[in-house]
Amino acid sequence: MAVSGRKISDFHGSISRGSAEDFDQCCEPCLALGQHKEAHGLCVECQEYFCKNCYIYHQQIKATKHHQLLDKENMENNSVDLAVCTEEYHIHKNEIVKFFCTNHEALGCTDCITLNHRVCKIDYIPDKCAGIGDRDEYKETLRELDQKLNDIDAVIKKATLQDKEIDSSYDHVVTEIVKFRKEINDRLDQLQMKIQTDADKKMLNDKQTVKNVLDTCTAVSSDIKKFKSSLQDSKTSQQNGQLYIMIKQAKNKIKLDKLKTAQESLDQTSIKYTFQRNKELENLTKQDIFGNLNLPTTKVSLETKKEFDTLTHSGDINVRTNSDVTECSITGCAVLSNNKLVLVDKNNKKLKVLDMSSKAVTKEKTLDSVPWGIATVPPDHIAATIPKKKEIWLMETRKLKIICRIPVKGKCKGITYHQGHFYVVCWDPYRLFIVDTKSNFNKIFFLHGKIFTNPNYILIRPIISD
């Protein structure tokens, strides 16, 4: 990072005008001790002037021996950019970032290289940075930054749409919950009214039965009392004829036995009735079965999906490279980014990264076994099926380096990835495996031979819920 500071011209001017007793630039460490000594050189990193002794000492101590020093002769004969390597390292304070480890792709200071990268291939930045602004790496970095900004804008746009969709979904859910609750309340009110109506009818009928029994008992009791009084009066008056008739009438009255009929009617009336709860409805109060929050099984883009009405040929791309030994046979393809694809070249046992902008293969990886299918694994991995080895090879996309090998129970062909699981089509016999990244098989489906003839690929189609 270039930082404004002393210029070489300033130093030239000072040493040309100065003398043994009159000079513009002094040794700054000596000046701090009150000693005025003429500057003999300049440290680019420290941006300090040194006398001869301080200049030599600065070259010898461990902390500064790698600093770029300029003496008078070099200053006069060479044009050197002093605005180089002035950025301090965030870990080792007061140290300047001057090195780049190509093995670990890491920037570092002198301490970092000494402690952690002794056996690595190291670039000394002052030697490598000349003309870097005109190189392809600079231009590619700008393009990648622009692409990253475009990706960020796309994510922001999607996040904004999803934020609105979240509010809309929430409002819809709450509306449906309240609506469902009202429907339940209305239905329960109807059922309650029906049961209460039945209870009212039962109560009125039973009350009428009891009233009838009481009326019958009162009437029978009144008749008996009248017969009893008449019998006593006839006996007292010695009206034997009338007494005889009254006795026979009383016996006939007793035989009618209205009291027994009333008793039977009363016995048949159930007065201790209760309300029996509906067990299913009772369970509603004990379990969380009012309803569920239905979440979609797949994440679906909020943008409207458009089907291709027609497919138009827009050009050919040659994916053959100089190292290919036979004709290409592309058996798999996956999207890495907006302008990059990864291809499976079965015949050449290769994975090839295709740049759609330049329409050229920019990277390739030769494998020791024939690959077949390919799938992207967010955020920065790909997975390739290796049928003969019965394995899925998980790789990082930047260098196509194999991270791990996942065994599969069959000759694996097509593959796709969704929410932490691989969906793999295998042969011998035809099966579909669902396996996670830790080699755990979640489900196995047998593909019937009469339905699936030589299945090679699989596609996950999102289900869009209303």
Tab-separated table of C-alpha atoms in Angstrom:
chain	number	residue	atom	x	y	z
A	1	MET	CA	0.000	0.000	0.000
A	2	ALA	CA	1.540	3.272	-1.120
A	3	VAL	CA	1.825	5.905	1.590
A	4	SER	CA	2.978	9.476	1.105
A	5	GLY	CA	6.358	10.235	2.725
A	6	ARG	CA	9.853	11.367	1.901
A	7	LYS	CA	10.795	11.445	-1.755
A	8	ILE	CA	14.181	10.517	-3.186
A	9	SER	CA	14.488	13.972	-4.663
A	10	ASP	CA	14.240	15.429	-1.177
A	11	PHE	CA	17.155	13.303	-0.029
A	12	HIS	CA	19.260	14.185	-3.081
A	13	GLY	CA	18.709	17.841	-2.464
A	14	SER	CA	19.658	17.630	1.182
A	15	ILE	CA	22.956	15.826	0.636
A	16	SER	CA	23.988	18.117	-2.199
A	17	ARG	CA	23.440	21.269	-0.230
A	18	GLY	CA	24.856	20.042	3.107
A	19	SER	CA	28.381	20.218	4.450
A	20	ALA	CA	30.282	18.741	7.384
A	21	GLU	CA	28.797	21.348	9.640
A	22	ASP	CA	25.734	22.475	7.658
A	23	PHE	CA	23.344	19.821	6.307
A	24	ASP	CA	19.589	19.573	6.011
A	25	GLN	CA	19.072	15.888	6.907
A	26	CYS	CA	20.390	14.476	10.139
A	27	CYS	CA	20.535	10.963	11.520
A	28	GLU	CA	17.177	10.712	13.240
A	29	PRO	CA	18.121	8.162	15.986
A	30	CYS	CA	21.140	10.347	16.899
A	31	LEU	CA	19.061	13.489	16.710
A	32	ALA	CA	16.715	11.959	19.306
A	33	LEU	CA	19.783	11.815	21.648
A	34	GLY	CA	20.731	15.424	20.912
A	35	GLN	CA	23.555	14.547	18.490
A	36	HIS	CA	23.658	16.163	15.029
A	37	LYS	CA	25.157	13.774	12.501
A	38	GLU	CA	24.843	13.875	8.745
A	39	ALA	CA	22.517	11.285	7.200
A	40	HIS	CA	24.320	8.555	5.268
A	41	GLY	CA	21.314	6.507	4.139
A	42	LEU	CA	17.563	6.002	4.312
A	43	CYS	CA	15.391	3.025	5.404
A	44	VAL	CA	12.428	2.640	3.062
A	45	GLU	CA	10.260	0.790	5.588
A	46	CYS	CA	11.030	2.985	8.603
A	47	GLN	CA	11.184	6.200	6.528
A	48	GLU	CA	14.110	7.344	8.689
A	49	TYR	CA	17.552	8.770	7.874
A	50	PHE	CA	20.653	7.142	9.438
A	51	CYS	CA	24.280	8.034	9.901
A	52	LYS	CA	26.946	5.468	8.963
A	53	ASN	CA	26.955	3.725	12.339
A	54	CYS	CA	23.154	3.597	12.658
A	55	TYR	CA	22.937	2.499	9.017
A	56	ILE	CA	25.238	-0.497	9.686
A	57	TYR	CA	23.486	-1.336	12.954
A	58	HIS	CA	20.087	-1.255	11.206
A	59	GLN	CA	21.381	-3.896	8.772
A	60	GLN	CA	22.565	-6.206	11.552
A	61	ILE	CA	19.756	-6.461	14.100
A	62	LYS	CA	17.212	-9.265	13.560
A	63	ALA	CA	14.100	-7.078	13.547
A	64	THR	CA	15.291	-4.795	10.724
A	65	LYS	CA	17.935	-6.661	8.768
A	66	HIS	CA	15.483	-7.357	5.932
A	67	HIS	CA	14.472	-3.696	5.568
A	68	GLN	CA	15.252	-1.959	2.282
A	69	LEU	CA	18.129	0.496	2.881
A	70	LEU	CA	19.390	3.118	0.435
A	71	ASP	CA	22.853	4.656	0.757
A	72	LYS	CA	24.055	7.796	-0.985
A	73	GLU	CA	25.459	5.948	-3.996
A	74	ASN	CA	22.260	3.979	-4.613
A	75	MET	CA	20.206	7.046	-4.092
A	76	GLU	CA	22.157	8.898	-6.772
A	77	ASN	CA	22.333	6.044	-9.319
A	78	ASN	CA	18.898	4.411	-8.956
A	79	SER	CA	15.329	5.534	-9.047
A	80	VAL	CA	13.466	3.598	-6.357
A	81	ASP	CA	9.847	3.904	-5.289
A	82	LEU	CA	9.880	4.494	-1.572
A	83	ALA	CA	6.122	3.981	-1.268
A	84	VAL	CA	6.483	0.191	-1.037
A	85	CYS	CA	5.610	-2.157	1.828
A	86	THR	CA	4.536	0.318	4.469
A	87	GLU	CA	1.466	-1.552	5.757
A	88	GLU	CA	1.878	-2.775	9.328
A	89	TYR	CA	1.039	-6.383	10.088
A	90	HIS	CA	-1.911	-6.803	12.439
A	91	ILE	CA	-0.360	-9.649	14.474
A	92	HIS	CA	3.269	-8.606	14.861
A	93	LYS	CA	3.062	-4.932	15.694
A	94	ASN	CA	5.582	-2.520	14.181
A	95	GLU	CA	6.408	-5.100	11.505
A	96	ILE	CA	5.764	-4.429	7.807
A	97	VAL	CA	4.012	-6.814	5.402
A	98	LYS	CA	6.699	-7.660	2.853
A	99	PHE	CA	6.249	-11.331	1.971
A	100	PHE	CA	3.672	-13.635	0.380
A	101	CYS	CA	3.665	-17.408	0.969
A	102	THR	CA	2.509	-19.080	-2.242
A	103	ASN	CA	2.012	-22.427	-0.470
A	104	HIS	CA	-0.502	-21.061	2.011
A	105	GLU	CA	-1.558	-17.975	0.037
A	106	ALA	CA	-0.819	-15.821	3.066
A	107	LEU	CA	0.743	-12.395	3.525
A	108	GLY	CA	3.252	-11.957	6.310
A	109	CYS	CA	6.056	-9.996	7.872
A	110	THR	CA	9.618	-11.072	8.618
A	111	ASP	CA	8.591	-12.704	11.894
A	112	CYS	CA	5.811	-14.684	10.199
A	113	ILE	CA	8.122	-16.056	7.524
A	114	THR	CA	10.793	-16.952	10.080
A	115	LEU	CA	8.411	-18.656	12.479
A	116	ASN	CA	5.860	-20.351	10.214
A	117	HIS	CA	6.990	-20.479	6.586
A	118	ARG	CA	10.664	-21.451	6.551
A	119	VAL	CA	10.217	-24.310	4.066
A	120	CYS	CA	7.607	-22.569	1.910
A	121	LYS	CA	8.003	-20.816	-1.398
A	122	ILE	CA	8.126	-17.125	-0.534
A	123	ASP	CA	7.692	-14.065	-2.751
A	124	TYR	CA	9.463	-10.897	-1.646
A	125	ILE	CA	6.862	-8.253	-2.470
A	126	PRO	CA	9.240	-5.428	-3.498
A	127	ASP	CA	10.708	-7.775	-6.117
A	128	LYS	CA	7.326	-8.949	-7.388
A	129	CYS	CA	5.179	-5.836	-7.336
A	130	ALA	CA	6.725	-3.923	-10.238
A	131	GLY	CA	4.120	-3.269	-12.923
A	132	ILE	CA	1.437	-5.291	-11.118
A	133	GLY	CA	-1.182	-2.728	-12.063
A	134	ASP	CA	-0.772	-3.744	-15.721
A	135	ARG	CA	-0.983	-7.503	-15.133
A	136	ASP	CA	-3.924	-9.811	-15.728
A	137	GLU	CA	-4.107	-10.618	-12.001
A	138	TYR	CA	-5.011	-7.001	-11.245
A	139	LYS	CA	-7.683	-6.970	-13.951
A	140	GLU	CA	-9.036	-10.363	-12.885
A	141	THR	CA	-9.207	-9.189	-9.267
A	142	LEU	CA	-11.248	-6.154	-10.312
A	143	ARG	CA	-13.575	-8.390	-12.345
A	144	GLU	CA	-13.987	-10.757	-9.386
A	145	LEU	CA	-14.701	-7.828	-7.056
A	146	ASP	CA	-17.287	-6.491	-9.511
A	147	GLN	CA	-18.832	-9.949	-9.719
A	148	LYS	CA	-18.875	-10.214	-5.929
A	149	LEU	CA	-20.630	-6.840	-5.725
A	150	ASN	CA	-23.185	-8.082	-8.261
A	151	ASP	CA	-23.670	-11.226	-6.198
A	152	ILE	CA	-24.127	-9.117	-3.058
A	153	ASP	CA	-26.696	-6.929	-4.838
A	154	ALA	CA	-28.556	-10.058	-5.946
A	155	VAL	CA	-28.578	-11.405	-2.382
A	156	ILE	CA	-29.757	-8.050	-1.036
A	157	LYS	CA	-32.545	-7.985	-3.609
A	158	LYS	CA	-33.557	-11.525	-2.741
A	159	ALA	CA	-33.358	-10.815	0.992
A	160	THR	CA	-35.557	-7.727	0.546
A	161	LEU	CA	-38.141	-9.756	-1.361
A	162	GLN	CA	-38.007	-12.491	1.264
A	163	ASP	CA	-38.459	-9.925	4.031
A	164	LYS	CA	-41.685	-8.773	2.364
A	165	GLU	CA	-42.728	-12.387	1.788
A	166	ILE	CA	-42.116	-13.156	5.475
A	167	ASP	CA	-44.477	-10.343	6.495
A	168	SER	CA	-47.055	-11.496	3.957
A	169	SER	CA	-46.779	-15.132	5.057
A	170	TYR	CA	-47.082	-14.161	8.707
A	171	ASP	CA	-50.189	-12.043	8.100
A	172	HIS	CA	-51.734	-14.892	6.102
A	173	VAL	CA	-50.924	-17.439	8.842
A	174	VAL	CA	-52.416	-15.270	11.595
A	175	THR	CA	-55.533	-14.646	9.496
A	176	GLU	CA	-55.983	-18.371	8.896
A	177	ILE	CA	-55.438	-19.179	12.588
A	178	VAL	CA	-58.083	-16.654	13.674
A	179	LYS	CA	-60.456	-17.847	10.942
A	180	PHE	CA	-60.014	-21.481	11.942
A	181	ARG	CA	-60.529	-20.631	15.601
A	182	LYS	CA	-63.786	-18.834	14.758
A	183	GLU	CA	-64.978	-21.808	12.701
A	184	ILE	CA	-64.205	-24.101	15.643
A	185	ASN	CA	-66.004	-21.786	18.060
A	186	ASP	CA	-69.047	-21.556	15.780
A	187	ARG	CA	-69.205	-25.327	15.380
A	188	LEU	CA	-68.778	-25.879	19.115
A	189	ASP	CA	-71.585	-23.385	19.767
A	190	GLN	CA	-73.816	-25.392	17.404
A	191	LEU	CA	-72.955	-28.671	19.095
A	192	GLN	CA	-73.442	-27.145	22.531
A	193	MET	CA	-76.867	-25.794	21.512
A	194	LYS	CA	-77.935	-29.204	20.203
A	195	ILE	CA	-76.920	-30.972	23.413
A	196	GLN	CA	-78.582	-28.324	25.555
A	197	THR	CA	-81.781	-28.648	23.482
A	198	ASP	CA	-81.776	-32.412	24.035
A	199	ALA	CA	-81.199	-31.827	27.751
A	200	ASP	CA	-84.097	-29.350	27.849
A	201	LYS	CA	-86.458	-31.877	26.205
A	202	LYS	CA	-85.344	-34.606	28.565
A	203	MET	CA	-85.854	-32.367	31.566
A	204	LEU	CA	-89.385	-31.297	30.469
A	205	ASN	CA	-90.466	-34.887	29.751
A	206	ASP	CA	-89.172	-36.145	33.074
A	207	LYS	CA	-90.704	-33.236	34.948
A	208	GLN	CA	-94.068	-33.973	33.268
A	209	THR	CA	-93.829	-37.660	34.235
A	210	VAL	CA	-93.150	-36.775	37.850
A	211	LYS	CA	-96.032	-34.275	37.795
A	212	ASN	CA	-98.369	-36.923	36.396
A	213	VAL	CA	-97.344	-39.342	39.136
A	214	LEU	CA	-97.935	-36.712	41.798
A	215	ASP	CA	-101.351	-35.849	40.311
A	216	THR	CA	-102.306	-39.543	40.186
A	217	CYS	CA	-101.191	-40.109	43.763
A	218	THR	CA	-103.169	-37.060	44.911
A	219	ALA	CA	-106.341	-38.220	43.103
A	220	VAL	CA	-106.044	-41.799	44.357
A	221	SER	CA	-105.372	-40.594	47.886
A	222	SER	CA	-108.459	-38.339	47.744
A	223	ASP	CA	-110.678	-41.197	46.490
A	224	ILE	CA	-109.439	-43.577	49.177
A	225	LYS	CA	-110.059	-41.007	51.897
A	226	LYS	CA	-113.615	-40.502	50.590
A	227	PHE	CA	-114.336	-44.257	50.566
A	228	LYS	CA	-112.858	-44.585	54.014
A	229	SER	CA	-115.027	-41.793	55.386
A	230	SER	CA	-118.175	-43.174	53.666
A	231	LEU	CA	-117.535	-46.665	55.053
A	232	GLN	CA	-117.160	-45.299	58.578
A	233	ASP	CA	-120.328	-43.192	58.235
A	234	SER	CA	-122.360	-46.142	56.939
A	235	LYS	CA	-121.192	-48.362	59.747
A	236	THR	CA	-121.962	-45.707	62.364
A	237	SER	CA	-125.478	-45.205	60.989
A	238	GLN	CA	-125.932	-49.012	60.711
A	239	GLN	CA	-126.841	-48.688	57.058
A	240	ASN	CA	-125.687	-52.177	56.325
A	241	GLY	CA	-127.000	-52.245	52.798
A	242	GLN	CA	-125.180	-49.088	51.877
A	243	LEU	CA	-122.086	-50.337	53.736
A	244	TYR	CA	-122.099	-53.523	51.691
A	245	ILE	CA	-122.260	-51.553	48.444
A	246	MET	CA	-119.483	-49.201	49.578
A	247	ILE	CA	-117.207	-52.128	50.506
A	248	LYS	CA	-117.602	-53.673	47.062
A	249	GLN	CA	-116.954	-50.318	45.343
A	250	ALA	CA	-113.853	-49.759	47.468
A	251	LYS	CA	-112.443	-53.152	46.533
A	252	ASN	CA	-113.014	-52.447	42.844
A	253	LYS	CA	-111.280	-49.109	43.309
A	254	ILE	CA	-108.324	-50.821	44.961
A	255	LYS	CA	-108.106	-53.341	42.111
A	256	LEU	CA	-107.659	-50.580	39.528
A	257	ASP	CA	-104.265	-49.890	41.203
A	258	LYS	CA	-103.490	-46.566	39.539
A	259	LEU	CA	-100.764	-46.206	42.163
A	260	LYS	CA	-98.885	-49.209	40.732
A	261	THR	CA	-99.022	-47.737	37.216
A	262	ALA	CA	-97.731	-44.406	38.503
A	263	GLN	CA	-94.965	-46.170	40.385
A	264	GLU	CA	-93.867	-48.033	37.283
A	265	SER	CA	-93.878	-44.803	35.278
A	266	LEU	CA	-91.736	-43.160	37.935
A	267	ASP	CA	-89.320	-46.056	38.044
A	268	GLN	CA	-88.854	-45.885	34.297
A	269	THR	CA	-87.819	-42.236	34.460
A	270	SER	CA	-84.000	-41.751	34.689
A	271	ILE	CA	-83.361	-38.642	36.649
A	272	LYS	CA	-79.580	-38.991	37.107
A	273	TYR	CA	-78.283	-38.270	33.626
A	274	THR	CA	-74.849	-36.743	32.953
A	275	PHE	CA	-72.826	-35.165	30.134
A	276	GLN	CA	-70.272	-37.492	28.563
A	277	ARG	CA	-67.365	-35.705	26.890
A	278	ASN	CA	-66.282	-36.528	23.368
A	279	LYS	CA	-62.870	-38.121	23.842
A	280	GLU	CA	-61.456	-36.755	20.592
A	281	LEU	CA	-62.467	-33.218	21.481
A	282	GLU	CA	-61.219	-33.701	25.023
A	283	ASN	CA	-57.809	-34.644	23.623
A	284	LEU	CA	-57.681	-31.291	21.846
A	285	THR	CA	-57.131	-29.637	25.213
A	286	LYS	CA	-54.345	-32.047	26.094
A	287	GLN	CA	-52.384	-32.141	22.843
A	288	ASP	CA	-51.000	-29.659	20.328
A	289	ILE	CA	-53.409	-30.673	17.583
A	290	PHE	CA	-55.057	-27.338	16.935
A	291	GLY	CA	-52.896	-27.174	13.823
A	292	ASN	CA	-49.329	-26.963	12.565
A	293	LEU	CA	-47.155	-24.306	11.010
A	294	ASN	CA	-46.583	-25.831	7.580
A	295	LEU	CA	-43.078	-25.082	6.349
A	296	PRO	CA	-42.108	-25.828	2.730
A	297	THR	CA	-39.762	-28.807	2.333
A	298	THR	CA	-37.592	-26.934	-0.146
A	299	LYS	CA	-36.331	-23.393	-0.439
A	300	VAL	CA	-37.841	-21.786	-3.494
A	301	SER	CA	-36.690	-18.569	-5.105
A	302	LEU	CA	-39.210	-15.770	-4.805
A	303	GLU	CA	-38.618	-14.820	-8.412
A	304	THR	CA	-41.150	-16.103	-10.908
A	305	LYS	CA	-39.979	-19.268	-12.625
A	306	LYS	CA	-40.131	-19.104	-16.416
A	307	GLU	CA	-40.156	-22.155	-18.636
A	308	PHE	CA	-38.325	-22.091	-21.957
A	309	ASP	CA	-40.801	-21.952	-24.802
A	310	THR	CA	-38.082	-22.822	-27.299
A	311	LEU	CA	-34.407	-23.709	-27.174
A	312	THR	CA	-32.211	-21.673	-29.489
A	313	HIS	CA	-28.699	-22.675	-30.551
A	314	SER	CA	-26.407	-19.804	-29.508
A	315	GLY	CA	-23.007	-21.269	-30.434
A	316	ASP	CA	-20.531	-24.081	-29.777
A	317	ILE	CA	-17.802	-24.207	-27.137
A	318	ASN	CA	-14.756	-26.420	-27.593
A	319	VAL	CA	-13.906	-28.015	-24.242
A	320	ARG	CA	-11.032	-30.131	-25.544
A	321	THR	CA	-7.629	-29.276	-24.039
A	322	ASN	CA	-4.075	-29.998	-25.184
A	323	SER	CA	-3.606	-32.674	-22.525
A	324	ASP	CA	-6.666	-34.706	-23.594
A	325	VAL	CA	-5.730	-38.133	-24.967
A	326	THR	CA	-9.066	-38.982	-26.571
A	327	GLU	CA	-12.343	-37.456	-27.670
A	328	CYS	CA	-14.303	-35.698	-24.927
A	329	SER	CA	-17.404	-37.327	-23.461
A	330	ILE	CA	-19.307	-34.969	-21.157
A	331	THR	CA	-21.454	-36.957	-18.714
A	332	GLY	CA	-22.029	-34.293	-16.056
A	333	CYS	CA	-22.352	-30.542	-15.702
A	334	ALA	CA	-22.928	-28.227	-12.730
A	335	VAL	CA	-23.071	-24.451	-12.262
A	336	LEU	CA	-20.283	-22.980	-10.098
A	337	SER	CA	-21.156	-19.287	-10.515
A	338	ASN	CA	-22.872	-16.924	-12.920
A	339	ASN	CA	-20.221	-17.462	-15.557
A	340	LYS	CA	-18.516	-20.754	-14.669
A	341	LEU	CA	-19.439	-24.406	-15.140
A	342	VAL	CA	-17.735	-27.599	-14.035
A	343	LEU	CA	-17.850	-30.455	-16.562
A	344	VAL	CA	-17.199	-34.185	-16.259
A	345	ASP	CA	-15.126	-35.550	-19.161
A	346	LYS	CA	-15.551	-39.307	-18.731
A	347	ASN	CA	-13.256	-40.428	-21.552
A	348	ASN	CA	-10.295	-38.336	-20.343
A	349	LYS	CA	-10.983	-38.958	-16.610
A	350	LYS	CA	-11.137	-35.210	-16.016
A	351	LEU	CA	-13.069	-32.454	-14.309
A	352	LYS	CA	-12.949	-29.213	-16.315
A	353	VAL	CA	-13.901	-25.688	-15.240
A	354	LEU	CA	-15.402	-23.735	-18.157
A	355	ASP	CA	-15.456	-19.932	-18.181
A	356	MET	CA	-18.551	-18.899	-20.145
A	357	SER	CA	-17.242	-15.356	-20.630
A	358	SER	CA	-14.086	-16.455	-22.452
A	359	LYS	CA	-15.642	-19.741	-23.640
A	360	ALA	CA	-12.533	-21.627	-22.619
A	361	VAL	CA	-11.476	-24.269	-20.089
A	362	THR	CA	-9.580	-22.397	-17.379
A	363	LYS	CA	-8.839	-25.287	-15.027
A	364	GLU	CA	-8.807	-29.090	-15.179
A	365	LYS	CA	-8.217	-32.005	-12.821
A	366	THR	CA	-7.171	-35.478	-13.973
A	367	LEU	CA	-8.491	-38.292	-11.770
A	368	ASP	CA	-7.175	-41.834	-11.319
A	369	SER	CA	-10.620	-43.316	-12.048
A	370	VAL	CA	-13.461	-42.555	-14.449
A	371	PRO	CA	-15.941	-39.965	-13.079
A	372	TRP	CA	-19.588	-39.738	-14.137
A	373	GLY	CA	-21.869	-37.302	-12.273
A	374	ILE	CA	-21.241	-33.906	-10.684
A	375	ALA	CA	-23.092	-31.682	-8.193
A	376	THR	CA	-22.312	-28.427	-6.431
A	377	VAL	CA	-22.226	-28.394	-2.621
A	378	PRO	CA	-22.631	-24.847	-1.240
A	379	PRO	CA	-20.786	-22.732	-0.490
A	380	ASP	CA	-17.539	-23.805	-2.203
A	381	HIS	CA	-17.423	-27.562	-2.842
A	382	ILE	CA	-18.363	-30.026	-5.577
A	383	ALA	CA	-19.123	-33.746	-5.439
A	384	ALA	CA	-18.271	-36.217	-8.215
A	385	THR	CA	-19.376	-39.855	-8.510
A	386	ILE	CA	-16.728	-42.507	-9.272
A	387	PRO	CA	-18.662	-45.633	-10.423
A	388	LYS	CA	-15.829	-48.212	-10.391
A	389	LYS	CA	-14.682	-47.234	-6.906
A	390	LYS	CA	-18.296	-46.927	-5.682
A	391	GLU	CA	-17.461	-43.595	-4.072
A	392	ILE	CA	-18.459	-39.930	-3.989
A	393	TRP	CA	-15.456	-37.609	-4.028
A	394	LEU	CA	-16.002	-34.293	-2.256
A	395	MET	CA	-13.676	-31.542	-3.557
A	396	GLU	CA	-13.099	-27.851	-2.956
A	397	THR	CA	-13.786	-25.808	-6.078
A	398	ARG	CA	-10.775	-23.500	-6.056
A	399	LYS	CA	-8.066	-26.112	-6.664
A	400	LEU	CA	-10.258	-29.183	-7.259
A	401	LYS	CA	-8.548	-30.810	-4.292
A	402	ILE	CA	-10.164	-33.968	-2.885
A	403	ILE	CA	-11.398	-33.359	0.672
A	404	CYS	CA	-12.944	-36.743	1.454
A	405	ARG	CA	-14.272	-39.929	-0.175
A	406	ILE	CA	-17.763	-41.152	0.716
A	407	PRO	CA	-18.415	-44.864	0.030
A	408	VAL	CA	-21.658	-45.791	-1.745
A	409	LYS	CA	-23.240	-49.251	-1.974
A	410	GLY	CA	-23.255	-49.497	-5.743
A	411	LYS	CA	-21.884	-48.164	-9.021
A	412	CYS	CA	-22.880	-44.544	-8.540
A	413	LYS	CA	-23.965	-42.530	-11.573
A	414	GLY	CA	-26.087	-39.374	-11.373
A	415	ILE	CA	-25.915	-37.214	-8.255
A	416	THR	CA	-27.554	-34.095	-6.873
A	417	TYR	CA	-27.274	-32.306	-3.519
A	418	HIS	CA	-30.031	-30.803	-1.396
A	419	GLN	CA	-30.078	-29.586	2.233
A	420	GLY	CA	-27.180	-31.651	3.552
A	421	HIS	CA	-27.930	-34.852	1.609
A	422	PHE	CA	-26.705	-36.470	-1.592
A	423	TYR	CA	-29.246	-38.177	-3.866
A	424	VAL	CA	-27.364	-40.802	-5.880
A	425	VAL	CA	-28.515	-43.158	-8.649
A	426	CYS	CA	-26.658	-46.502	-8.564
A	427	TRP	CA	-26.506	-49.653	-10.700
A	428	ASP	CA	-26.311	-53.385	-9.884
A	429	PRO	CA	-29.051	-53.325	-8.765
A	430	TYR	CA	-30.803	-50.090	-9.715
A	431	ARG	CA	-31.232	-48.084	-6.508
A	432	LEU	CA	-31.555	-44.530	-5.259
A	433	PHE	CA	-29.504	-43.710	-2.184
A	434	ILE	CA	-30.008	-40.728	0.127
A	435	VAL	CA	-26.776	-40.261	2.073
A	436	ASP	CA	-25.430	-37.371	4.136
A	437	THR	CA	-21.895	-35.968	4.076
A	438	LYS	CA	-20.895	-38.266	6.982
A	439	SER	CA	-21.662	-41.453	5.009
A	440	ASN	CA	-24.922	-42.103	6.877
A	441	PHE	CA	-27.537	-43.743	4.632
A	442	ASN	CA	-30.949	-42.258	5.406
A	443	LYS	CA	-33.078	-44.036	2.787
A	444	ILE	CA	-32.696	-46.555	-0.015
A	445	PHE	CA	-35.207	-46.922	-2.852
A	446	PHE	CA	-35.128	-49.796	-5.333
A	447	LEU	CA	-35.819	-48.698	-8.907
A	448	HIS	CA	-37.985	-51.253	-10.690
A	449	GLY	CA	-36.322	-52.438	-13.884
A	450	LYS	CA	-39.529	-52.345	-15.926
A	451	ILE	CA	-40.074	-48.718	-15.032
A	452	PHE	CA	-36.482	-47.454	-14.960
A	453	THR	CA	-34.352	-48.621	-17.886
A	454	ASN	CA	-30.668	-47.814	-17.259
A	455	PRO	CA	-31.238	-44.813	-14.935
A	456	ASN	CA	-28.274	-42.434	-15.064
A	457	TYR	CA	-29.353	-39.088	-13.612
A	458	ILE	CA	-31.568	-37.567	-10.934
A	459	LEU	CA	-33.152	-34.133	-10.558
A	460	ILE	CA	-34.717	-32.600	-7.450
A	461	ARG	CA	-37.707	-30.469	-8.350
A	462	PRO	CA	-38.785	-27.922	-5.695
A	463	ILE	CA	-42.392	-28.192	-4.517
A	464	ILE	CA	-43.877	-24.725	-4.296
A	465	SER	CA	-46.425	-24.591	-1.499
A	466	ASP	CA	-49.380	-22.220	-1.731
